[in-house]
Coordinates of C-alpha atoms in Angstrom, one line a residue:
Chain A
X1 CA 120.0 -40.1 -63.2
X2 CA 120.7 -37.7 -66.1
X3 CA 124.1 -36.2 -66.0
X4 CA 122.8 -32.8 -66.9
X5 CA 119.5 -31.8 -65.2
X6 CA 118.5 -28.2 -66.2
X7 CA 115.7 -27.9 -63.6
X8 CA 118.0 -28.9 -60.8
X9 CA 120.8 -26.6 -62.0
X10 CA 118.3 -23.8 -62.3
X11 CA 117.0 -24.5 -58.7
X12 CA 120.5 -24.3 -57.3
X13 CA 121.3 -21.1 -59.3
X14 CA 118.1 -19.5 -58.1
X15 CA 119.0 -20.3 -54.5
X16 CA 122.4 -18.6 -54.8
X17 CA 121.0 -15.5 -56.5
X18 CA 118.1 -15.2 -54.0
X19 CA 120.4 -15.4 -51.1
X20 CA 122.8 -12.9 -52.7
X21 CA 120.3 -10.1 -53.4
X22 CA 118.6 -10.7 -50.0
X23 CA 121.7 -9.9 -47.9
X24 CA 123.0 -6.4 -48.7
X25 CA 125.5 -6.8 -45.9
X26 CA 127.2 -9.6 -47.8
X27 CA 127.4 -7.6 -51.0
X28 CA 128.9 -4.6 -49.1
X29 CA 131.3 -6.9 -47.4
X30 CA 132.4 -8.5 -50.7
X31 CA 132.8 -5.1 -52.3
X32 CA 134.5 -3.1 -49.5
X33 CA 138.0 -4.5 -50.0
X34 CA 138.1 -4.0 -53.8
X35 CA 136.7 -0.5 -53.4
X36 CA 139.4 0.4 -50.8
X37 CA 142.1 -0.8 -53.2
X38 CA 140.5 1.1 -56.0
X39 CA 140.1 4.4 -54.1
X40 CA 143.4 4.4 -52.3
X41 CA 145.6 3.0 -55.1
X42 CA 143.7 4.9 -57.8
X43 CA 144.2 8.3 -56.1
X44 CA 147.5 7.5 -54.4
X45 CA 149.3 6.6 -57.6
X46 CA 147.5 9.1 -59.8
X47 CA 150.1 10.7 -62.1
X48 CA 152.9 8.5 -60.8
X49 CA 155.4 7.2 -63.4
X50 CA 154.7 3.5 -63.4
X51 CA 157.1 1.5 -65.6
X52 CA 155.5 -0.2 -68.5
X53 CA 152.3 1.8 -68.3
X54 CA 151.2 3.1 -71.7
X55 CA 151.8 6.8 -72.0
X56 CA 148.3 7.9 -72.9
X57 CA 146.7 5.8 -70.1
X58 CA 145.8 7.2 -66.8
X59 CA 146.6 4.9 -63.7
X60 CA 142.9 4.8 -62.6
X61 CA 141.9 3.6 -66.1
X62 CA 144.6 1.0 -65.9
X63 CA 143.6 -0.1 -62.4
X64 CA 139.8 -0.5 -62.8
X65 CA 139.9 -3.7 -64.9
X66 CA 142.5 -5.1 -62.5
X67 CA 140.3 -4.4 -59.5
X68 CA 137.3 -5.8 -61.3
X69 CA 139.3 -9.0 -61.7
X70 CA 140.2 -8.9 -58.0
X71 CA 136.5 -8.6 -57.1
X72 CA 135.8 -11.7 -59.2
X73 CA 138.4 -13.6 -57.2
X74 CA 136.7 -12.6 -54.0
X75 CA 133.3 -13.6 -55.4
X76 CA 134.6 -17.0 -56.4
X77 CA 136.1 -17.7 -53.0
X78 CA 132.7 -17.0 -51.5
X79 CA 131.2 -19.5 -53.9
X80 CA 133.6 -22.1 -52.6
X81 CA 132.9 -21.1 -49.1
X82 CA 129.2 -21.5 -49.6
X83 CA 129.6 -25.3 -50.3
X84 CA 131.5 -25.6 -47.0
X85 CA 129.0 -23.6 -45.0
X86 CA 126.3 -25.8 -46.5
X87 CA 128.1 -28.7 -45.1
X88 CA 128.5 -27.0 -41.8
X89 CA 124.8 -26.4 -41.5
X90 CA 123.9 -29.8 -42.9
X91 CA 122.2 -28.5 -46.0
X92 CA 124.7 -30.2 -48.3
X93 CA 123.0 -33.6 -47.5
X94 CA 119.7 -32.3 -48.7
X95 CA 121.3 -31.6 -52.1
X96 CA 123.4 -34.7 -52.2
X97 CA 120.5 -37.1 -51.5
X98 CA 118.4 -35.6 -54.3
X99 CA 118.2 -37.6 -57.6
X100 CA 120.5 -35.1 -59.3
X101 CA 123.9 -36.0 -60.6
X102 CA 127.0 -34.5 -59.0
X103 CA 127.9 -32.9 -62.3
X104 CA 124.6 -31.0 -62.3
X105 CA 125.1 -29.9 -58.7
X106 CA 128.5 -28.5 -59.6
X107 CA 127.1 -26.8 -62.7
X108 CA 124.3 -25.3 -60.6
X109 CA 126.8 -24.0 -58.0
X110 CA 129.1 -22.6 -60.6
X111 CA 126.2 -20.9 -62.4
X112 CA 125.1 -19.4 -59.1
X113 CA 128.5 -18.4 -57.9
X114 CA 129.5 -17.0 -61.3
X115 CA 126.3 -14.9 -61.4
X116 CA 127.0 -13.3 -58.0
X117 CA 130.7 -12.8 -58.8
X118 CA 129.6 -11.2 -62.2
X119 CA 127.2 -8.9 -60.4
X120 CA 129.9 -7.8 -58.0
X121 CA 132.2 -7.1 -60.9
X122 CA 129.6 -5.0 -62.6
X123 CA 129.0 -3.1 -59.3
X124 CA 132.7 -2.2 -59.0
X125 CA 132.7 -1.1 -62.6
X126 CA 129.7 1.2 -61.9
X127 CA 131.4 2.6 -58.7
X128 CA 134.5 3.4 -60.8
X129 CA 132.6 5.9 -63.0
X130 CA 132.1 8.6 -60.3
X131 CA 135.8 8.1 -59.5
X132 CA 136.7 9.3 -63.0
X133 CA 136.7 6.1 -65.0
X134 CA 135.6 6.5 -68.6
X135 CA 134.6 3.7 -71.0
X136 CA 136.1 4.0 -74.5
X137 CA 132.7 3.2 -75.9
X138 CA 129.5 1.7 -74.6
X139 CA 129.6 -0.8 -77.4
X140 CA 132.5 -2.4 -75.7
X141 CA 130.4 -3.3 -72.7
X142 CA 128.9 -6.5 -74.0
X143 CA 132.4 -7.8 -74.8
X144 CA 133.5 -6.8 -71.3
X145 CA 130.6 -8.9 -70.0
X146 CA 131.8 -11.9 -71.9
X147 CA 135.2 -11.5 -70.2
X148 CA 133.6 -11.1 -66.8
X149 CA 131.6 -14.3 -67.3
X150 CA 134.7 -16.2 -68.4
X151 CA 136.7 -15.0 -65.4
X152 CA 133.9 -15.8 -63.1
X153 CA 133.4 -19.3 -64.3
X154 CA 137.2 -20.0 -64.2
X155 CA 137.6 -19.0 -60.7
X156 CA 134.3 -20.2 -59.3
X157 CA 135.2 -23.6 -60.8
X158 CA 138.6 -23.3 -59.1
X159 CA 137.0 -22.3 -55.8
X160 CA 134.6 -25.3 -55.9
X161 CA 137.4 -27.6 -56.8
X162 CA 139.5 -26.3 -53.9
X163 CA 136.5 -26.3 -51.4
X164 CA 135.8 -30.0 -52.2
X165 CA 139.2 -30.8 -50.7
X166 CA 138.3 -29.3 -47.3
X167 CA 135.9 -30.5 -44.6
X168 CA 135.2 -27.2 -42.9
X169 CA 135.2 -23.5 -43.8
X170 CA 137.9 -22.4 -41.4
X171 CA 140.8 -24.2 -43.1
X172 CA 139.5 -23.1 -46.5
X173 CA 139.4 -19.4 -45.6
X174 CA 142.9 -19.6 -44.3
X175 CA 144.2 -21.1 -47.5
X176 CA 142.2 -18.9 -49.8
X177 CA 143.9 -15.8 -48.4
X178 CA 147.2 -17.3 -49.5
X179 CA 145.9 -18.0 -53.0
X180 CA 143.8 -14.9 -53.8
X181 CA 146.6 -12.3 -53.2
X182 CA 149.4 -14.0 -55.2
X183 CA 146.9 -14.5 -58.1
X184 CA 146.0 -10.9 -57.8
X185 CA 149.5 -9.5 -57.6
X186 CA 150.7 -11.9 -60.4
X187 CA 148.0 -10.8 -62.9
X188 CA 149.1 -7.4 -63.9
X189 CA 146.1 -6.0 -62.1
X190 CA 148.1 -3.3 -60.2
X191 CA 151.1 -2.8 -62.6
X192 CA 152.2 -4.2 -65.9
X193 CA 153.7 -7.7 -65.5
X194 CA 156.7 -6.5 -67.5
X195 CA 157.8 -4.9 -64.2
X196 CA 158.2 -8.3 -62.5
X197 CA 161.5 -10.1 -62.3
X198 CA 162.0 -12.6 -65.2
X199 CA 161.2 -15.9 -63.5
X200 CA 158.2 -14.5 -61.7
X201 CA 156.8 -13.3 -65.0
X202 CA 156.4 -16.9 -66.0
X203 CA 154.1 -17.4 -63.1
X204 CA 152.0 -14.5 -64.4
X205 CA 151.8 -16.2 -67.8
X206 CA 150.1 -19.3 -66.3
X207 CA 147.7 -17.2 -64.3
X208 CA 144.3 -17.1 -66.0
X209 CA 143.5 -13.8 -64.3
X210 CA 146.4 -12.2 -66.3
X211 CA 144.4 -12.8 -69.5
X212 CA 141.2 -11.8 -67.9
X213 CA 142.5 -8.4 -66.8
X214 CA 144.3 -7.9 -70.1
X215 CA 141.1 -8.7 -72.0
X216 CA 139.1 -6.3 -69.9
X217 CA 141.6 -3.6 -70.6
X218 CA 141.5 -4.3 -74.2
X219 CA 137.7 -3.9 -74.4
X220 CA 137.3 -1.2 -71.8
X221 CA 140.2 1.2 -72.3
X222 CA 141.5 0.0 -75.6
X223 CA 145.0 -1.0 -74.6
X224 CA 146.3 -4.5 -73.9
X225 CA 149.4 -6.7 -74.0
X226 CA 147.8 -9.5 -76.0
X227 CA 145.1 -9.5 -78.7
X228 CA 141.5 -9.8 -77.5
X229 CA 141.2 -13.2 -79.3
X230 CA 144.2 -14.6 -77.4
X231 CA 142.8 -13.5 -74.0
X232 CA 139.4 -14.8 -74.8
X233 CA 140.8 -18.1 -76.1
X234 CA 143.0 -18.7 -73.0
X235 CA 140.1 -17.8 -70.7
X236 CA 137.7 -20.1 -72.5
X237 CA 140.1 -23.0 -72.1
X238 CA 140.7 -22.2 -68.4
X239 CA 137.0 -22.0 -67.7
X240 CA 136.3 -25.3 -69.3
X241 CA 139.2 -26.8 -67.5
X242 CA 138.2 -25.5 -64.1
X243 CA 134.6 -26.6 -64.5
X244 CA 135.8 -30.1 -65.4
X245 CA 138.2 -30.1 -62.4
X246 CA 135.5 -28.9 -60.1
X247 CA 133.1 -31.5 -61.3
X248 CA 135.7 -34.3 -61.0
X249 CA 136.8 -33.4 -57.5
X250 CA 133.2 -32.8 -56.2
X251 CA 132.2 -36.2 -57.5
X252 CA 134.2 -37.7 -54.6
X253 CA 132.9 -35.5 -51.9
X254 CA 131.6 -37.5 -49.0
X255 CA 128.3 -36.2 -47.6
X256 CA 128.7 -37.4 -44.0
Chain B
X1 CA 105.5 -55.6 -52.1
X2 CA 107.6 -54.8 -49.0
X3 CA 108.6 -51.2 -48.7
X4 CA 112.1 -52.1 -47.6
X5 CA 114.0 -55.4 -47.5
X6 CA 117.4 -55.5 -45.8
X7 CA 119.6 -58.5 -46.2
X8 CA 122.8 -59.0 -44.2
X9 CA 123.6 -55.3 -44.5
X10 CA 127.0 -54.4 -42.9
X11 CA 129.0 -51.3 -42.6
X12 CA 132.5 -51.2 -41.1
X13 CA 134.5 -48.1 -40.4
X14 CA 138.0 -49.4 -40.0
X15 CA 138.0 -51.8 -37.2
X16 CA 134.6 -50.7 -35.9
X17 CA 131.5 -52.5 -37.1
X18 CA 128.7 -49.9 -37.0
X19 CA 126.1 -52.1 -38.6
X20 CA 126.4 -55.8 -38.3
X21 CA 124.7 -58.1 -40.8
X22 CA 121.2 -56.6 -40.3
X23 CA 118.2 -58.3 -42.0
X24 CA 114.6 -57.2 -41.7
X25 CA 111.7 -56.1 -43.9
X26 CA 109.4 -53.1 -43.6
X27 CA 105.8 -53.7 -44.9
X28 CA 104.1 -51.1 -47.2
X29 CA 102.3 -48.5 -45.1
X30 CA 103.9 -49.5 -41.9
X31 CA 105.3 -47.1 -39.3
X32 CA 108.5 -48.8 -38.4
X33 CA 110.8 -47.8 -35.6
X34 CA 114.5 -48.4 -35.0
X35 CA 115.0 -47.9 -31.3
X36 CA 118.4 -47.8 -29.7
X37 CA 120.8 -45.7 -27.7
X38 CA 123.0 -43.1 -29.4
X39 CA 125.8 -44.8 -31.3
X40 CA 123.9 -48.1 -31.9
X41 CA 124.2 -47.7 -35.7
X42 CA 120.8 -46.5 -36.6
X43 CA 121.9 -43.4 -38.5
X44 CA 124.5 -45.4 -40.4
X45 CA 121.8 -47.9 -41.4
X46 CA 119.6 -45.0 -42.6
X47 CA 122.4 -43.4 -44.6
X48 CA 123.0 -46.7 -46.4
X49 CA 119.4 -47.1 -47.2
X50 CA 119.1 -43.5 -48.7
X51 CA 122.4 -44.1 -50.7
X52 CA 124.5 -41.6 -48.9
X53 CA 126.8 -44.3 -47.7
X54 CA 127.9 -47.5 -49.5
X55 CA 127.6 -50.7 -47.5
X56 CA 130.6 -52.8 -46.8
X57 CA 128.6 -56.0 -47.4
X58 CA 125.0 -57.1 -47.9
X59 CA 122.3 -55.4 -49.7
X60 CA 118.8 -53.8 -49.4
X61 CA 116.0 -52.7 -51.6
X62 CA 113.7 -49.7 -51.2
X63 CA 110.4 -50.1 -53.1
X64 CA 112.0 -52.9 -55.0
X65 CA 115.0 -50.8 -56.1
X66 CA 118.4 -52.1 -55.2
X67 CA 120.5 -49.6 -53.2
X68 CA 123.7 -50.6 -55.1
X69 CA 122.5 -50.6 -58.7
X70 CA 119.5 -48.3 -58.8
X71 CA 120.6 -45.4 -56.7
X72 CA 118.6 -42.9 -58.7
X73 CA 115.4 -44.8 -58.5
X74 CA 115.9 -45.3 -54.8
X75 CA 116.4 -41.6 -54.3
X76 CA 113.3 -40.8 -56.3
X77 CA 111.1 -43.1 -54.2
X78 CA 112.2 -42.0 -50.7
X79 CA 112.1 -38.9 -48.6
X80 CA 114.4 -38.2 -45.7
X81 CA 114.4 -35.9 -42.7
X82 CA 117.9 -35.8 -41.3
X83 CA 118.9 -35.8 -37.6
X84 CA 120.6 -32.4 -37.9
X85 CA 118.5 -29.7 -39.5
X86 CA 119.1 -29.4 -43.2
X87 CA 117.2 -26.3 -44.2
X88 CA 118.4 -23.1 -45.8
X89 CA 117.8 -20.5 -43.2
X90 CA 118.1 -17.7 -45.6
X91 CA 115.3 -18.9 -47.8
X92 CA 111.6 -18.8 -46.9
X93 CA 109.7 -22.0 -46.1
X94 CA 108.1 -22.0 -49.6
X95 CA 111.4 -21.4 -51.3
X96 CA 112.9 -24.4 -49.4
X97 CA 110.1 -26.5 -50.7
X98 CA 110.4 -25.1 -54.2
X99 CA 114.1 -25.9 -54.4
X100 CA 113.4 -29.4 -53.3
X101 CA 110.7 -29.7 -55.9
X102 CA 113.1 -28.6 -58.6
X103 CA 115.8 -31.0 -57.5
X104 CA 113.3 -33.8 -57.8
X105 CA 112.2 -32.7 -61.2
X106 CA 108.8 -31.2 -60.5
X107 CA 107.6 -28.7 -63.1
X108 CA 106.0 -25.4 -62.1
X109 CA 102.3 -26.4 -61.9
X110 CA 102.9 -29.7 -60.1
X111 CA 105.4 -28.0 -57.8
X112 CA 103.2 -25.1 -56.8
X113 CA 100.3 -27.5 -56.2
X114 CA 102.5 -29.7 -54.0
X115 CA 103.9 -26.7 -52.1
X116 CA 100.3 -25.7 -51.2
X117 CA 99.3 -29.2 -50.2
X118 CA 102.4 -29.7 -48.1
X119 CA 102.1 -26.3 -46.4
X120 CA 98.5 -27.1 -45.5
X121 CA 99.4 -30.5 -44.1
X122 CA 102.1 -29.1 -41.9
X123 CA 100.1 -26.0 -41.0
X124 CA 102.7 -23.5 -42.2
X125 CA 100.6 -21.8 -44.9
X126 CA 100.6 -18.5 -43.0
X127 CA 104.4 -18.5 -42.5
X128 CA 105.2 -19.7 -46.0
X129 CA 106.9 -16.4 -47.0
X130 CA 108.9 -15.9 -43.8
X131 CA 112.6 -16.7 -43.7
X132 CA 113.3 -20.0 -42.1
X133 CA 115.7 -18.4 -39.6
X134 CA 112.7 -16.9 -37.9
X135 CA 110.9 -20.2 -37.5
X136 CA 110.7 -22.0 -34.1
X137 CA 112.4 -25.4 -33.7
X138 CA 109.1 -27.2 -34.1
X139 CA 108.2 -25.3 -37.2
X140 CA 111.5 -26.1 -38.8
X141 CA 111.0 -29.8 -38.0
X142 CA 107.6 -29.7 -39.6
X143 CA 108.9 -27.9 -42.6
X144 CA 111.6 -30.6 -43.0
X145 CA 109.0 -33.4 -42.7
X146 CA 106.8 -31.6 -45.2
X147 CA 109.8 -31.2 -47.5
X148 CA 110.4 -34.9 -47.3
X149 CA 106.9 -35.4 -48.6
X150 CA 107.1 -32.9 -51.5
X151 CA 107.9 -35.4 -54.2
X152 CA 105.3 -37.9 -52.9
X153 CA 107.8 -40.7 -51.9
X154 CA 106.5 -44.1 -50.9
X155 CA 108.9 -44.3 -48.0
X156 CA 109.8 -41.6 -45.6
X157 CA 112.9 -41.8 -43.4
X158 CA 112.9 -39.8 -40.2
X159 CA 116.2 -39.8 -38.4
X160 CA 115.6 -38.8 -34.8
X161 CA 112.7 -36.6 -35.7
X162 CA 112.1 -35.0 -32.3
X163 CA 115.7 -34.5 -31.0
X164 CA 116.1 -31.0 -29.5
X165 CA 112.4 -30.3 -29.4
X166 CA 110.5 -29.3 -26.3
X167 CA 107.7 -31.6 -25.0
X168 CA 104.9 -29.7 -26.8
X169 CA 106.7 -29.6 -30.1
X170 CA 107.5 -33.2 -29.8
X171 CA 103.9 -34.2 -29.3
X172 CA 102.8 -32.0 -32.2
X173 CA 105.5 -33.6 -34.4
X174 CA 104.2 -37.1 -33.4
X175 CA 100.7 -36.0 -34.4
X176 CA 101.9 -34.9 -37.9
X177 CA 103.8 -38.1 -38.4
X178 CA 100.7 -40.2 -37.5
X179 CA 98.5 -38.0 -39.6
X180 CA 100.8 -38.4 -42.7
X181 CA 101.0 -42.2 -42.2
X182 CA 97.2 -42.5 -41.8
X183 CA 96.3 -40.1 -44.7
X184 CA 98.7 -41.0 -47.4
X185 CA 99.5 -44.6 -46.5
X186 CA 103.2 -43.8 -46.8
X187 CA 105.6 -46.2 -45.2
X188 CA 107.7 -44.5 -42.5
X189 CA 110.9 -45.6 -41.0
X190 CA 112.0 -43.6 -38.0
X191 CA 115.0 -43.9 -35.7
X192 CA 114.8 -42.8 -32.2
X193 CA 116.4 -43.1 -28.8
X194 CA 113.3 -42.0 -27.1
X195 CA 111.4 -45.0 -25.8
X196 CA 108.2 -43.2 -25.5
X197 CA 108.4 -42.2 -29.1
X198 CA 108.8 -45.7 -30.4
X199 CA 106.0 -47.0 -28.1
X200 CA 103.5 -44.2 -29.1
X201 CA 104.2 -44.1 -32.8
X202 CA 105.4 -47.3 -34.3
X203 CA 103.5 -50.3 -35.6
X204 CA 106.6 -52.4 -35.1
X205 CA 109.9 -51.6 -33.4
X206 CA 113.3 -53.1 -34.0
X207 CA 115.5 -52.6 -30.9
X208 CA 119.0 -52.0 -32.1
X209 CA 122.1 -52.3 -30.0
X210 CA 125.7 -52.3 -31.1
X211 CA 124.9 -52.6 -34.8
X212 CA 122.5 -55.5 -34.3
X213 CA 118.8 -56.0 -34.0
X214 CA 118.2 -57.6 -30.6
X215 CA 114.4 -57.7 -30.7
X216 CA 111.7 -56.9 -33.3
X217 CA 108.0 -56.9 -32.9
X218 CA 105.1 -54.6 -32.1
X219 CA 105.5 -52.6 -28.9
X220 CA 102.7 -54.6 -27.3
X221 CA 104.2 -58.0 -28.2
X222 CA 107.7 -56.9 -27.1
X223 CA 106.3 -55.8 -23.7
X224 CA 104.2 -58.9 -23.2
X225 CA 107.2 -61.0 -24.0
X226 CA 108.4 -59.8 -20.6
X227 CA 105.6 -61.8 -18.9
X228 CA 103.5 -58.9 -17.7
X229 CA 103.4 -56.1 -15.1
X230 CA 105.5 -56.1 -12.0
X231 CA 103.9 -55.2 -8.7
X232 CA 106.5 -54.4 -6.0
X233 CA 105.2 -54.8 -2.5
X234 CA 107.2 -53.5 0.5
X235 CA 106.4 -55.5 3.6
X236 CA 106.6 -54.4 7.2
X237 CA 109.0 -57.1 8.3
X238 CA 111.4 -59.5 6.5
X239 CA 110.0 -62.4 8.6
X240 CA 106.7 -62.2 6.9
X241 CA 108.1 -62.7 3.4
X242 CA 108.2 -66.5 3.4
X243 CA 104.6 -66.6 4.7
X244 CA 103.5 -64.2 2.0
X245 CA 105.3 -66.2 -0.7
X246 CA 103.5 -69.4 0.4
X247 CA 100.3 -67.6 -0.3
X248 CA 101.5 -66.3 -3.7
X249 CA 102.2 -69.9 -4.7
X250 CA 98.6 -70.7 -4.4
X251 CA 97.4 -67.8 -6.6
X252 CA 97.0 -69.0 -10.2
X253 CA 97.2 -65.5 -11.6
X254 CA 100.8 -64.9 -10.4
X255 CA 103.2 -65.6 -13.2
X256 CA 106.4 -65.3 -11.2
X257 CA 107.8 -63.6 -8.1
X258 CA 111.2 -62.7 -6.7
X259 CA 112.1 -61.4 -3.3
X260 CA 114.6 -58.9 -2.0
X261 CA 115.2 -57.3 1.4
X262 CA 111.8 -56.3 2.6
X263 CA 110.2 -56.4 -0.8
X264 CA 108.5 -58.8 -3.1
X265 CA 108.3 -58.4 -6.9
X266 CA 105.3 -60.1 -8.3
X267 CA 105.1 -60.6 -12.1
X268 CA 101.5 -60.9 -13.4
X269 CA 99.2 -59.8 -16.2
X270 CA 96.9 -56.7 -15.8
X271 CA 98.6 -55.7 -12.6
X272 CA 96.2 -52.8 -11.9
X273 CA 93.3 -55.2 -11.4
X274 CA 95.2 -57.5 -9.2
X275 CA 96.3 -55.1 -6.5
X276 CA 93.2 -55.6 -4.5
X277 CA 93.7 -59.4 -4.7
X278 CA 97.3 -59.0 -3.5
X279 CA 96.1 -57.0 -0.6
X280 CA 93.5 -59.7 0.3
X281 CA 96.3 -62.3 -0.1
X282 CA 98.4 -60.3 2.4
X283 CA 95.5 -60.1 4.8
X284 CA 95.0 -63.9 4.6
X285 CA 98.7 -64.4 5.3
X286 CA 98.5 -61.8 8.1
X287 CA 101.2 -59.7 6.5
X288 CA 101.2 -55.9 6.6
X289 CA 102.0 -54.1 3.4
X290 CA 103.7 -50.7 3.7
X291 CA 103.7 -49.7 0.1
X292 CA 102.6 -50.9 -3.4
X293 CA 104.2 -49.9 -6.7
X294 CA 102.8 -51.0 -10.0
X295 CA 105.4 -51.1 -12.8
X296 CA 104.0 -51.4 -16.4
X297 CA 106.7 -52.8 -18.8
X298 CA 107.9 -50.4 -21.4
X299 CA 110.4 -50.8 -24.2
X300 CA 113.1 -49.8 -21.8
X301 CA 112.4 -52.9 -19.7
X302 CA 112.6 -54.9 -23.0
X303 CA 115.9 -53.3 -23.8
X304 CA 117.1 -54.0 -20.3
X305 CA 116.0 -57.6 -20.5
X306 CA 117.6 -58.3 -23.9
X307 CA 120.9 -56.4 -23.5
X308 CA 121.2 -56.5 -19.7
X309 CA 121.7 -52.8 -19.7
X310 CA 119.5 -49.7 -19.5
X311 CA 119.6 -47.1 -22.2
X312 CA 121.4 -44.6 -20.0
X313 CA 124.1 -47.1 -19.1
X314 CA 124.6 -48.0 -22.7
X315 CA 124.9 -44.4 -23.8
X316 CA 127.2 -43.7 -20.8
X317 CA 129.6 -46.3 -22.2
X318 CA 130.5 -43.8 -24.8
X319 CA 131.1 -44.0 -28.5
X320 CA 133.5 -47.0 -28.4
X321 CA 131.7 -49.9 -30.1
X322 CA 134.5 -52.4 -30.4
X323 CA 132.7 -55.6 -31.2
X324 CA 132.9 -58.3 -28.6
X325 CA 133.7 -55.9 -25.8
X326 CA 130.3 -56.3 -24.2
X327 CA 129.5 -59.8 -25.3
X328 CA 130.8 -61.5 -22.3
X329 CA 128.7 -59.3 -20.0
X330 CA 125.7 -59.8 -22.2
X331 CA 126.0 -63.6 -22.0
X332 CA 126.5 -63.4 -18.3
X333 CA 123.3 -61.4 -17.9
X334 CA 121.5 -63.8 -20.2
X335 CA 122.4 -66.9 -18.1
X336 CA 121.7 -65.2 -14.8
X337 CA 118.4 -63.8 -16.0
X338 CA 115.1 -65.5 -16.3
X339 CA 114.3 -67.6 -19.3
X340 CA 112.5 -64.5 -20.7
X341 CA 115.7 -63.4 -22.3
X342 CA 115.8 -66.5 -24.4
X343 CA 112.1 -66.2 -25.3
X344 CA 112.8 -62.7 -26.6
X345 CA 115.8 -63.8 -28.5
X346 CA 113.9 -66.6 -30.2
X347 CA 111.2 -64.3 -31.2
X348 CA 113.8 -62.1 -32.9
X349 CA 115.2 -64.9 -34.9
X350 CA 111.8 -65.9 -36.0
X351 CA 111.0 -62.4 -37.1
X352 CA 114.2 -62.1 -39.0

């Protein structure tokens, strides 16, 4: 069988997207937590003096890219979860017995999961506008989309790699909670990482989300800790790495 | 060309041998049944044949493709319906079929044509755009069987196709399976622990117990290997039994008989036409019959005669399948039982 099978990848992608747009309850569920963070933190800390925050930047402006990144984490964990719930309901066997390589299956799932995570990120971005968020320029949006895609692929790949190590969805969901929040807090999403104690800062430097959030800030509000190119470069590497990791680990998944 | 040839196929899980050096062939166009109690190793065998599990030893070919070396070709040429439902409930029937078509490399035109054909075959054309979660159990089963046919495989595996269905849906499913087999000439291998299912549907049945095939033939042949029907006569008094037996000895159409307290079991062919003769015989012997019971052999009696146990007893023994645990008992039954057991065993060896 071919290693890369576009039609099979497209079929799996279409399935994820169809299911996503068909269940508004799932979309609302996925967006409610990030929205709560956005509304309460955004208004609660409005005008507060946060160390390390650039002077001309409003906290809500600073927060929106971080919450968008957080939304992507959630979307990615759902992608990992969907593999396990496929196993729970038996559907995984239908996919695994098809003449499609494991690599293609992983690529299809990453494509589907990334698309839904991407859409969730866009929705949060749209919701932030009535809350008072202003884009520096609409021209920056395409560049923001690139960052969203890179963040989505990185973490969906990670989610699938992680999910492949579990046999059922319950254990996975438990662990995911302990991974999402540290990644979130250690990404500079809520406050500049310069405010973290020295050793902890290093953890933030190896967190791909740090570069994702920083890159989004660079293109959306025009302020960032690193140049756009550095952020984009790190994220590209991490997304390739995570896809490879996901594919390698999924290769060994037993179907029965 | 045989649809499937299996040679010395073995699967061990740790100390437990789930499938033990199985060998058999399935002819092209045949409806082949694997009958056995739960835990006999049928599903494990199927999973190896569809390349979801790697065998511990031995090999098999599906449509001439080796399950070790040509996994992709094997997958292309077979369809499978799993024991547990494997549909996406959140997609419609047509979408489930479309996803399957894409995974099997069907382009748009071919795919849409096949979706229509399959939906017609399984009578789900009107429900094609409904979400599968709203389907009944029987409709889901049909959709799965239809999906297995989407890519026009030459062999279709059905793992316990009617488990969990009510009597009506089960009969419908049988009809669809026979229709498919007759119309498209596809070879079908089905596993079942329903005796009736194997008898009604299959051209040939392999009876599987404890990872081994203990008998293999057409249902009719398997049943006739038992020597015929059994008529059980209850007599008014035990004293009359010897007198009645003397008369049975003289009847050329009696194959065999055994006696128990107050009853005589007579083995003969075409039992229903011999009941009158038996009554006459009793009259001649001046014996009064209080009841007559005609028992037609089914595959359950075959299973009983070959393994010394009924299906229910076998399943009641639980999941433990440590090899050798029951062998002593089986041998004991074999020696205590009539020579039929050996006949059946020889016919298996010949078949294999």
